PDB file of C-alpha atoms in Angstrom:
ATOM      1  CA  MET C 258      -4.485   0.739   3.590  1.00 36.00           C
ATOM      2  CA  ARG C 259      -0.979  -0.849   3.240  1.00 40.00           C
ATOM      3  CA  ARG C 260       1.003  -0.157   0.014  1.00 39.00           C
ATOM      4  CA  CYS C 261       3.810  -2.180  -1.434  1.00 43.00           C
ATOM      5  CA  GLY C 262       5.336   0.353  -3.669  1.00 38.00           C
ATOM      6  CA  ALA C 263       6.332  -1.930  -6.484  1.00 36.00           C
ATOM      7  CA  GLY C 264       5.364  -1.451 -10.165  1.00 35.00           C
ATOM      8  CA  ARG C 265       2.038  -0.524 -11.710  1.00 31.00           C
ATOM      9  CA  GLY C 266      -0.786  -2.266 -13.568  1.00 33.00           C
ATOM     10  CA  THR C 267      -3.379  -4.675 -12.509  1.00 31.00           C
ATOM     11  CA  LEU C 268      -3.827  -8.450 -11.670  1.00 32.00           C
ATOM     12  CA  PRO C 269      -6.584 -10.685 -10.613  1.00 33.00           C
ATOM     13  CA  VAL C 270      -7.331 -11.525  -7.064  1.00 32.00           C
ATOM     14  CA  GLN C 271      -6.086 -14.915  -6.077  1.00 34.00           C
ATOM     15  CA  GLY C 272      -7.414 -16.683  -2.967  1.00 35.00           C
ATOM     16  CA  GLY C 273      -9.904 -15.510  -0.281  1.00 35.00           C
ATOM     17  CA  GLY C 274     -10.727 -12.064   0.974  1.00 35.00           C
ATOM     18  CA  ARG C 275     -12.723  -9.213  -0.641  1.00 33.00           C
ATOM     19  CA  SER C 276     -11.707  -7.726  -3.665  1.00 32.00           C
ATOM     20  CA  ALA C 277     -10.913  -3.818  -3.727  1.00 33.00           C
ATOM     21  CA  THR C 278     -14.021  -3.417  -6.030  1.00 33.00           C
ATOM     22  CA  GLY C 279     -16.303  -4.912  -3.408  1.00 36.00           C
ATOM     23  CA  GLY C 280     -17.026  -8.400  -4.542  1.00 38.00           C
ATOM     24  CA  ASP C 281     -17.479 -11.503  -2.487  1.00 39.00           C
ATOM     25  CA  GLU C 282     -14.875 -14.218  -2.070  1.00 36.00           C
ATOM     26  CA  ALA C 283     -16.809 -16.457  -4.525  1.00 36.00           C
ATOM     27  CA  ASP C 284     -16.127 -14.460  -7.557  1.00 36.00           C
ATOM     28  CA  SER C 285     -13.025 -12.537  -6.575  1.00 33.00           C
ATOM     29  CA  SER C 286     -10.888 -14.374  -8.960  1.00 34.00           C
ATOM     30  CA  ARG C 287     -12.801 -12.774 -11.793  1.00 31.00           C
ATOM     31  CA  ARG C 288     -12.089  -9.215 -10.670  1.00 33.00           C
ATOM     32  CA  LEU C 289      -8.983  -6.872 -11.092  1.00 32.00           C
ATOM     33  CA  VAL C 290      -7.813  -4.659  -8.462  1.00 33.00           C
ATOM     34  CA  SER C 291      -5.425  -1.700  -8.836  1.00 31.00           C
ATOM     35  CA  ALA C 292      -1.853  -2.237  -8.301  1.00 31.00           C
ATOM     36  CA  SER C 293      -1.757   0.054  -5.207  1.00 31.00           C
ATOM     37  CA  SER C 294      -4.509  -1.804  -3.457  1.00 32.00           C
ATOM     38  CA  ILE C 295      -3.918  -4.206  -0.684  1.00 36.00           C
ATOM     39  CA  LEU C 296      -6.567  -6.859   0.147  1.00 39.00           C
ATOM     40  CA  SER C 297      -6.914  -7.084   4.019  1.00 36.00           C
ATOM     41  CA  LYS C 298      -7.894 -10.082   6.005  1.00 37.00           C
ATOM     42  CA  SER C 299      -8.286 -10.429   9.673  1.00 35.00           C
ATOM     43  CA  ASP C 300      -4.950 -12.082  10.399  1.00 40.00           C
ATOM     44  CA  GLY C 301      -2.812 -10.249   7.699  1.00 43.00           C
ATOM     45  CA  PHE C 302      -2.911  -8.687   4.282  1.00 41.00           C
ATOM     46  CA  TYR C 303      -2.108  -9.439   0.686  1.00 42.00           C
ATOM     47  CA  CYS C 304       0.728  -7.695  -0.753  1.00 43.00           C
ATOM     48  CA  ILE C 305       1.069  -7.175  -4.626  1.00 41.00           C
ATOM     49  CA  VAL C 306       4.732  -7.136  -5.490  1.00 37.00           C
ATOM     50  CA  LYS C 307       4.732  -7.967  -9.265  1.00 39.00           C
ATOM     51  CA  TYR C 308       2.243  -6.407 -11.766  1.00 35.00           C
ATOM     52  CA  PRO C 309       1.798  -8.228 -15.160  1.00 41.00           C
ATOM     53  CA  LYS C 310       0.303  -6.844 -18.338  1.00 40.00           C
ATOM     54  CA  GLN C 311      -3.030  -8.365 -19.238  1.00 40.00           C
ATOM     55  CA  ILE C 312      -3.316  -9.768 -22.506  1.00 38.00           C
ATOM     56  CA  THR C 313      -6.633 -11.437 -22.236  1.00 39.00           C
ATOM     57  CA  GLN C 314      -8.967 -12.137 -19.041  1.00 40.00           C
ATOM     58  CA  ASN C 315      -7.073 -15.179 -18.085  1.00 41.00           C
ATOM     59  CA  TYR C 316      -3.625 -14.715 -19.540  1.00 39.00           C
ATOM     60  CA  TYR C 317      -0.669 -12.339 -18.761  1.00 38.00           C
ATOM     61  CA  ASP C 318       2.498 -11.588 -20.497  1.00 39.00           C
ATOM     62  CA  ASN C 319       4.466 -12.116 -17.203  1.00 39.00           C
ATOM     63  CA  PHE C 320       3.775 -14.182 -14.008  1.00 37.00           C
ATOM     64  CA  THR C 321       1.953 -12.663 -11.176  1.00 39.00           C
ATOM     65  CA  LEU C 322       3.252 -12.658  -7.535  1.00 42.00           C
ATOM     66  CA  LEU C 323       0.724 -12.101  -4.902  1.00 42.00           C
ATOM     67  CA  ILE C 324       1.949 -12.662  -1.173  1.00 39.00           C
ATOM     68  CA  PHE C 325      -0.005 -13.052   1.702  1.00 39.00           C
ATOM     69  CA  LEU C 326       1.674 -11.631   4.665  1.00 39.00           C
ATOM     70  CA  LYS C 327       0.359 -13.128   7.982  1.00 40.00           C
ATOM     71  CA  GLY C 328       0.294 -10.746  11.114  1.00 39.00           C
ATOM     72  CA  GLY C 329       1.740  -7.465   9.880  1.00 45.00           C
ATOM     73  CA  SER C 330       4.436  -6.650  12.476  1.00 57.00           C
ATOM     74  CA  HIS C 331       7.784  -5.344  11.247  1.00 70.00           C
ATOM     75  CA  MET C 332       9.767  -4.840  14.289  1.00 84.00           C
ATOM     76  CA  LEU C 333      12.988  -6.452  13.609  1.00 89.00           C
ATOM     77  CA  GLU C 334      14.283  -5.552  17.127  1.00 91.00           C
ATOM     78  CA  THR C 335      12.865  -4.987  20.554  1.00 92.00           C
ATOM     79  CA  LEU C 336      12.519  -1.479  21.896  1.00 94.00           C
ATOM     80  CA  ALA C 337      15.012  -2.172  24.569  1.00 94.00           C
ATOM     81  CA  ASN C 338      17.711  -3.378  22.350  1.00 95.00           C
ATOM     82  CA  VAL C 339      17.165  -0.229  20.066  1.00 96.00           C
ATOM     83  CA  LYS C 340      17.521   2.096  23.074  1.00 96.00           C
ATOM     84  CA  LEU C 341      20.765   0.102  24.194  1.00 95.00           C
ATOM     85  CA  ALA C 342      22.411   0.453  20.973  1.00 95.00           C
ATOM     86  CA  LEU C 343      21.536   4.120  20.565  1.00 94.00           C
ATOM     87  CA  GLY C 344      22.523   4.984  24.052  1.00 94.00           C
ATOM     88  CA  ILE C 345      19.050   6.177  24.969  1.00 94.00           C
ATOM     89  CA  SER C 346      17.734   5.954  28.412  1.00 93.00           C
ATOM     90  CA  GLY C 347      14.478   6.722  30.262  1.00 92.00           C
ATOM     91  CA  THR C 348      10.972   6.474  28.654  1.00 93.00           C
ATOM     92  CA  ASP C 349      10.327  10.057  27.234  1.00 92.00           C
ATOM     93  CA  SER C 350      11.293   9.044  23.643  1.00 92.00           C
ATOM     94  CA  ASP C 351       9.533   5.557  23.642  1.00 94.00           C
ATOM     95  CA  GLY C 352       6.508   6.623  21.675  1.00 93.00           C
ATOM     96  CA  LEU C 353       8.797   8.381  19.062  1.00 93.00           C
ATOM     97  CA  LEU C 354      11.105   5.391  18.804  1.00 95.00           C
ATOM     98  CA  GLU C 355       8.212   2.848  18.444  1.00 94.00           C
ATOM     99  CA  ARG C 356       6.860   5.026  15.426  1.00 93.00           C
ATOM    100  CA  LEU C 357      10.191   5.208  13.918  1.00 93.00           C
ATOM    101  CA  MET C 358      10.650   1.318  14.315  1.00 94.00           C
ATOM    102  CA  THR C 359       7.401   0.677  12.640  1.00 93.00           C
ATOM    103  CA  SER C 360       8.377   3.052   9.593  1.00 92.00           C
ATOM    104  CA  ALA C 361      11.923   1.278   9.462  1.00 93.00           C
ATOM    105  CA  GLY C 362      10.539  -2.143   9.470  1.00 93.00           C
ATOM    106  CA  GLU C 363       8.084  -1.245   6.662  1.00 92.00           C
ATOM    107  CA  TRP C 364      10.877   0.515   4.595  1.00 93.00           C
ATOM    108  CA  ILE C 365      13.223  -2.469   4.994  1.00 94.00           C
ATOM    109  CA  ARG C 366      10.482  -4.954   3.879  1.00 91.00           C
ATOM    110  CA  GLU C 367       9.810  -2.867   0.824  1.00 90.00           C
ATOM    111  CA  TYR C 368      13.328  -2.361   0.023  1.00 92.00           C
ATOM    112  CA  THR C 369      14.446  -5.895   0.310  1.00 92.00           C
ATOM    113  CA  GLY C 370      11.228  -7.300  -1.113  1.00 89.00           C
ATOM    114  CA  ARG C 371      11.138  -9.749   1.743  1.00 90.00           C
ATOM    115  CA  GLU C 372       9.046 -10.341   4.937  1.00 90.00           C
ATOM    116  CA  TRP C 373      11.648 -10.701   7.843  1.00 90.00           C
ATOM    117  CA  THR C 374       9.340 -11.473  10.758  1.00 86.00           C
ATOM    118  CA  GLY C 375       8.107 -14.837   9.720  1.00 88.00           C
ATOM    119  CA  GLY C 376       4.684 -16.105   8.746  1.00 90.00           C
ATOM    120  CA  THR C 377       2.592 -18.000   6.145  1.00 94.00           C
ATOM    121  CA  PHE C 378       2.843 -16.829   2.571  1.00 94.00           C
ATOM    122  CA  THR C 379       0.938 -17.627  -0.557  1.00 95.00           C
ATOM    123  CA  GLU C 380       2.768 -16.943  -3.937  1.00 94.00           C
ATOM    124  CA  VAL C 381       1.762 -17.523  -7.609  1.00 95.00           C
ATOM    125  CA  HIS C 382       4.427 -18.192 -10.049  1.00 93.00           C
ATOM    126  CA  ALA C 383       5.044 -19.416 -13.700  1.00 92.00           C
ATOM    127  CA  ALA C 384       4.918 -23.018 -13.940  1.00 93.00           C
ATOM    128  CA  GLY C 385       6.989 -23.518 -17.129  1.00 91.00           C
ATOM    129  CA  TYR C 386      10.140 -23.891 -15.339  1.00 91.00           C
ATOM    130  CA  THR C 387      12.075 -26.290 -13.281  1.00 93.00           C
ATOM    131  CA  LEU C 388      12.905 -23.959 -10.400  1.00 93.00           C
ATOM    132  CA  VAL C 389      10.610 -21.747  -8.513  1.00 94.00           C
ATOM    133  CA  PHE C 390      12.277 -18.975  -6.488  1.00 93.00           C
ATOM    134  CA  LEU C 391      10.387 -17.984  -3.298  1.00 93.00           C
ATOM    135  CA  ARG C 392      10.325 -14.484  -2.197  1.00 90.00           C
ATOM    136  CA  ASN C 393      10.995 -15.373   1.482  1.00 91.00           C
ATOM    137  CA  PHE C 394      13.450 -17.820   3.140  1.00 90.00           C
ATOM    138  CA  PRO C 395      14.477 -19.948   4.904  1.00 91.00           C
ATOM    139  CA  VAL C 396      11.494 -22.104   4.291  1.00 94.00           C
ATOM    140  CA  GLU C 397      10.162 -23.731   7.596  1.00 94.00           C
ATOM    141  CA  THR C 398       7.293 -25.623   6.045  1.00 95.00           C
ATOM    142  CA  LEU C 399       6.071 -25.989   2.501  1.00 95.00           C
ATOM    143  CA  VAL C 400       2.224 -26.374   3.011  1.00 95.00           C
ATOM    144  CA  SER C 401       1.236 -26.959  -0.541  1.00 96.00           C
ATOM    145  CA  LEU C 402       2.171 -26.716  -4.087  1.00 97.00           C
ATOM    146  CA  LYS C 403      -0.449 -26.667  -6.815  1.00 97.00           C
ATOM    147  CA  VAL C 404      -0.264 -26.587 -10.514  1.00 96.00           C
ATOM    148  CA  ASP C 405      -3.094 -25.752 -12.593  1.00 96.00           C
ATOM    149  CA  PRO C 406      -3.333 -24.405 -16.143  1.00 94.00           C
ATOM    150  CA  LYS C 407      -6.774 -22.827 -15.301  1.00 93.00           C
ATOM    151  CA  ARG C 408      -5.504 -21.012 -12.251  1.00 94.00           C
ATOM    152  CA  GLU C 409      -8.217 -22.317 -10.164  1.00 94.00           C
ATOM    153  CA  PHE C 410      -5.973 -24.363  -7.776  1.00 95.00           C
ATOM    154  CA  GLY C 411      -8.439 -26.824  -6.483  1.00 94.00           C
ATOM    155  CA  PRO C 412      -7.453 -29.790  -4.164  1.00 92.00           C
ATOM    156  CA  TYR C 413      -6.936 -32.056  -7.144  1.00 94.00           C
ATOM    157  CA  THR C 414      -4.144 -29.780  -8.422  1.00 96.00           C
ATOM    158  CA  GLU C 415      -1.786 -30.387  -5.542  1.00 96.00           C
ATOM    159  CA  ARG C 416       1.473 -32.082  -6.397  1.00 96.00           C
ATOM    160  CA  PRO C 417       2.812 -34.997  -4.272  1.00 95.00           C
ATOM    161  CA  LEU C 418       5.905 -34.239  -2.043  1.00 93.00           C
ATOM    162  CA  THR C 419       7.953 -36.678  -4.159  1.00 94.00           C
ATOM    163  CA  SER C 420       7.565 -34.592  -7.443  1.00 95.00           C
ATOM    164  CA  PHE C 421       9.721 -31.745  -6.125  1.00 97.00           C
ATOM    165  CA  VAL C 422      12.695 -30.784  -3.756  1.00 96.00           C
ATOM    166  CA  VAL C 423      12.487 -27.845  -1.345  1.00 96.00           C
ATOM    167  CA  HIS C 424      15.824 -25.968  -0.885  1.00 95.00           C
ATOM    168  CA  ARG C 425      14.884 -24.483   2.392  1.00 93.00           C
ATOM    169  CA  GLU C 426      17.864 -22.277   3.187  1.00 90.00           C
ATOM    170  CA  ARG C 427      17.639 -20.391  -0.302  1.00 89.00           C
ATOM    171  CA  GLY C 428      13.864 -20.625  -0.827  1.00 92.00           C
ATOM    172  CA  VAL C 429      14.194 -22.585  -4.119  1.00 94.00           C
ATOM    173  CA  VAL C 430      11.507 -25.319  -5.151  1.00 96.00           C
ATOM    174  CA  GLU C 431      12.899 -27.782  -7.836  1.00 96.00           C
ATOM    175  CA  SER C 432      10.920 -30.179  -9.839  1.00 96.00           C
ATOM    176  CA  VAL C 433      12.691 -33.538 -10.240  1.00 94.00           C
ATOM    177  CA  ASP C 434      11.169 -34.469 -13.520  1.00 91.00           C
ATOM    178  CA  GLY C 435      11.404 -31.266 -15.705  1.00 91.00           C
ATOM    179  CA  PRO C 436       9.310 -28.243 -15.689  1.00 92.00           C
ATOM    180  CA  PHE C 437       6.170 -28.150 -13.589  1.00 94.00           C
ATOM    181  CA  LEU C 438       4.159 -27.744 -16.762  1.00 92.00           C
ATOM    182  CA  GLU C 439       5.631 -28.619 -20.218  1.00 88.00           C
ATOM    183  CA  PRO C 440       6.143 -25.379 -22.108  1.00 82.00           C
ATOM    184  CA  GLN C 441       3.406 -24.524 -24.570  1.00 76.00           C
ATOM    185  CA  ASP C 442       3.623 -23.308 -28.121  1.00 70.00           C
ATOM    186  CA  GLY C 443       6.980 -24.857 -28.972  1.00 61.00           C
ATOM    187  CA  GLY C 444       8.489 -23.572 -25.736  1.00 60.00           C
ATOM    188  CA  ASN C 445       7.462 -19.949 -26.084  1.00 56.00           C
ATOM    189  CA  GLY C 446       5.020 -20.006 -23.178  1.00 61.00           C
ATOM    190  CA  ASP C 447       5.816 -20.344 -19.637  1.00 82.00           C
ATOM    191  CA  TRP C 448       2.435 -20.869 -18.046  1.00 91.00           C
ATOM    192  CA  PRO C 449       2.193 -17.511 -16.035  1.00 90.00           C
ATOM    193  CA  GLY C 450       0.398 -17.713 -12.862  1.00 92.00           C
ATOM    194  CA  ALA C 451      -0.268 -21.494 -13.023  1.00 95.00           C
ATOM    195  CA  LEU C 452       1.721 -22.429  -9.899  1.00 96.00           C
ATOM    196  CA  GLN C 453       0.712 -21.828  -6.302  1.00 97.00           C
ATOM    197  CA  VAL C 454       2.860 -22.200  -3.297  1.00 97.00           C
ATOM    198  CA  VAL C 455       1.816 -22.024   0.340  1.00 96.00           C
ATOM    199  CA  TYR C 456       4.713 -21.990   2.856  1.00 96.00           C
ATOM    200  CA  THR C 457       5.830 -20.664   6.163  1.00 95.00           C
ATOM    201  CA  THR C 458       9.132 -18.977   7.337  1.00 94.00           C
ATOM    202  CA  PRO C 459      10.262 -19.012  10.967  1.00 92.00           C
ATOM    203  CA  SER C 460      10.018 -16.060  13.389  1.00 86.00           C
ATOM    204  CA  GLY C 461      13.170 -14.889  15.004  1.00 83.00           C
ATOM    205  CA  ALA C 462      15.426 -15.824  11.923  1.00 84.00           C
ATOM    206  CA  THR C 463      16.353 -12.306  10.828  1.00 89.00           C
ATOM    207  CA  PRO C 464      20.087 -11.947   9.893  1.00 91.00           C
ATOM    208  CA  VAL C 465      22.281  -9.792  12.368  1.00 93.00           C
ATOM    209  CA  ALA C 466      23.073  -7.507   9.398  1.00 95.00           C
ATOM    210  CA  VAL C 467      19.393  -6.688   8.760  1.00 95.00           C
ATOM    211  CA  ARG C 468      18.643  -6.114  12.475  1.00 95.00           C
ATOM    212  CA  GLU C 469      21.686  -3.854  12.539  1.00 96.00           C
ATOM    213  CA  ALA C 470      20.543  -1.843   9.525  1.00 96.00           C
ATOM    214  CA  PHE C 471      17.175  -1.574  11.163  1.00 96.00           C
ATOM    215  CA  ILE C 472      18.687  -0.014  14.320  1.00 96.00           C
ATOM    216  CA  GLN C 473      20.948   2.381  12.290  1.00 94.00           C
ATOM    217  CA  LEU C 474      18.002   3.541  10.361  1.00 94.00           C
ATOM    218  CA  VAL C 475      15.926   4.062  13.393  1.00 95.00           C
ATOM    219  CA  GLY C 476      18.900   5.913  15.091  1.00 93.00           C
ATOM    220  CA  TYR C 477      19.265   8.026  11.811  1.00 90.00           C
ATOM    221  CA  TRP C 478      15.652   9.226  11.751  1.00 90.00           C
ATOM    222  CA  TYR C 479      15.678   9.761  15.566  1.00 91.00           C
ATOM    223  CA  ARG C 480      18.624  12.132  15.441  1.00 87.00           C
ATOM    224  CA  LEU C 481      16.866  13.961  12.478  1.00 84.00           C
ATOM    225  CA  THR C 482      13.609  14.420  14.457  1.00 86.00           C
ATOM    226  CA  ARG C 483      15.588  15.474  17.768  1.00 84.00           C
ATOM    227  CA  THR C 484      17.440  17.965  15.726  1.00 81.00           C
ATOM    228  CA  ALA C 485      14.050  19.291  14.121  1.00 78.00           C
ATOM    229  CA  MET C 486      12.681  19.590  17.605  1.00 78.00           C
ATOM    230  CA  VAL C 487      15.594  21.607  18.971  1.00 75.00           C
ATOM    231  CA  GLN C 488      15.408  23.999  15.932  1.00 72.00           C
ATOM    232  CA  ASN C 489      11.651  24.362  16.178  1.00 69.00           C
ATOM    233  CA  HIS C 490      11.500  22.859  12.637  1.00 66.00           C
ATOM    234  CA  GLU C 491      13.293  25.859  11.088  1.00 64.00           C
ATOM    235  CA  LEU C 492      16.212  24.104   9.157  1.00 65.00           C
ATOM    236  CA  LEU C 493      18.907  25.970  10.780  1.00 64.00           C
ATOM    237  CA  VAL C 494      22.643  25.289  10.267  1.00 67.00           C
ATOM    238  CA  SER C 495      23.542  27.612  13.195  1.00 72.00           C
ATOM    239  CA  GLN C 496      21.783  29.003  16.293  1.00 73.00           C
ATOM    240  CA  GLN C 497      23.037  31.502  18.944  1.00 70.00           C
ATOM    241  CA  SER C 498      21.826  31.638  22.375  1.00 74.00           C
ATOM    242  CA  GLY C 499      23.557  34.454  24.284  1.00 77.00           C
ATOM    243  CA  THR C 500      27.348  33.646  23.967  1.00 78.00           C
ATOM    244  CA  GLU C 501      26.646  29.980  22.890  1.00 79.00           C
ATOM    245  CA  MET C 502      26.722  29.249  19.181  1.00 75.00           C
ATOM    246  CA  LYS C 503      25.385  25.868  17.942  1.00 76.00           C
ATOM    247  CA  THR C 504      26.051  24.576  14.529  1.00 74.00           C
ATOM    248  CA  TRP C 505      24.715  21.617  12.497  1.00 64.00           C
ATOM    249  CA  PRO C 506      25.850  20.116   9.190  1.00 71.00           C
ATOM    250  CA  TRP C 507      23.251  20.518   6.353  1.00 66.00           C
ATOM    251  CA  PRO C 508      22.761  16.711   5.995  1.00 68.00           C
ATOM    252  CA  ALA C 509      21.833  16.586   9.769  1.00 61.00           C
ATOM    253  CA  VAL C 510      19.124  19.303   9.241  1.00 59.00           C
ATOM    254  CA  SER C 511      17.871  18.426   5.777  1.00 64.00           C
ATOM    255  CA  GLY C 512      17.572  14.633   6.011  1.00 60.00           C
ATOM    256  CA  LEU C 513      19.733  14.403   2.719  1.00 60.00           C
ATOM    257  CA  PRO C 514      20.682  11.717   1.677  1.00 61.00           C
ATOM    258  CA  ARG C 515      17.262  10.140   2.529  1.00 70.00           C
ATOM    259  CA  MET C 516      18.895   6.833   3.375  1.00 80.00           C
ATOM    260  CA  PRO C 517      22.339   6.477   5.055  1.00 85.00           C
ATOM    261  CA  ALA C 518      24.827   4.723   2.812  1.00 87.00           C
ATOM    262  CA  GLY C 519      25.614   2.111   5.565  1.00 91.00           C
ATOM    263  CA  VAL C 520      22.021   1.060   5.922  1.00 93.00           C
ATOM    264  CA  VAL C 521      21.634   0.370   2.230  1.00 92.00           C
ATOM    265  CA  GLN C 522      25.214  -1.361   2.033  1.00 93.00           C
ATOM    266  CA  LEU C 523      23.885  -3.652   4.862  1.00 95.00           C
ATOM    267  CA  LEU C 524      20.671  -4.557   3.100  1.00 94.00           C
ATOM    268  CA  GLN C 525      21.985  -4.830  -0.505  1.00 92.00           C
ATOM    269  CA  PRO C 526      22.911  -8.588  -0.230  1.00 90.00           C
ATOM    270  CA  PHE C 527      19.537  -9.472   1.195  1.00 90.00           C
ATOM    271  CA  ARG C 528      17.411  -7.811  -1.649  1.00 88.00           C
ATOM    272  CA  ALA C 529      15.172 -10.223  -3.567  1.00 81.00           C
ATOM    273  CA  PRO C 530      16.224 -10.501  -7.227  1.00 71.00           C
ATOM    274  CA  PRO C 531      13.697  -8.829  -9.618  1.00 65.00           C
ATOM    275  CA  LEU C 532      11.172 -11.202 -11.080  1.00 58.00           C
TER     276      LEU C 532
END
């Protein structure tokens, strides 16, 4: 089971798949799943990244965001490039490096709130605004945009392409004639969860800084693992063998801080804004 690590609470299942409570696709929109659950499909998985508080069965005091991530690979660089950057030769460490690469890709995805390897995504947003900020960008293709106060998103709810503009480089969808739905109750409501967007992002478009952060994080974890292996996992700051004395700084042994400052600094500009 995959986890997204964002927030707590519940939200209704949107779209296909089976619910975490075991229901069929036909009635999945009526069910609630726990915030830590991920709804898997054969070609990807659903990732819940925003959890609203439920007011009634069909209304939430904040919009929901449910992303379908196609595929599931988070390798932001090839094994060969990682080994070249870290100065590692031979194949003895390939298994360890691949394991660390998988973990690093997952961590970067969760930290930035974005999917970096491209794919097809479905997001649900509030419809009472003129702008919709997509979680992932640049946008390659906007497959469909549907607006439905009932949150059913049938074919009849799809908006024509002439009614909005897609700012592809920043992942922003702009309505050309006011809010996608006019605010209700004198402007107090924002129609949470009433707008659904399906779009794709290209593969191979990961920024250089994100790839560098990926390599640095893999290298940091690799050095910690190798140090632990040399020390037989005893957390030593010094070790004597005959006349030879070997010492290690405490951060290199303990893994503190958990994340190198350089990695965090590289990724900071790419974090998706909180919704």
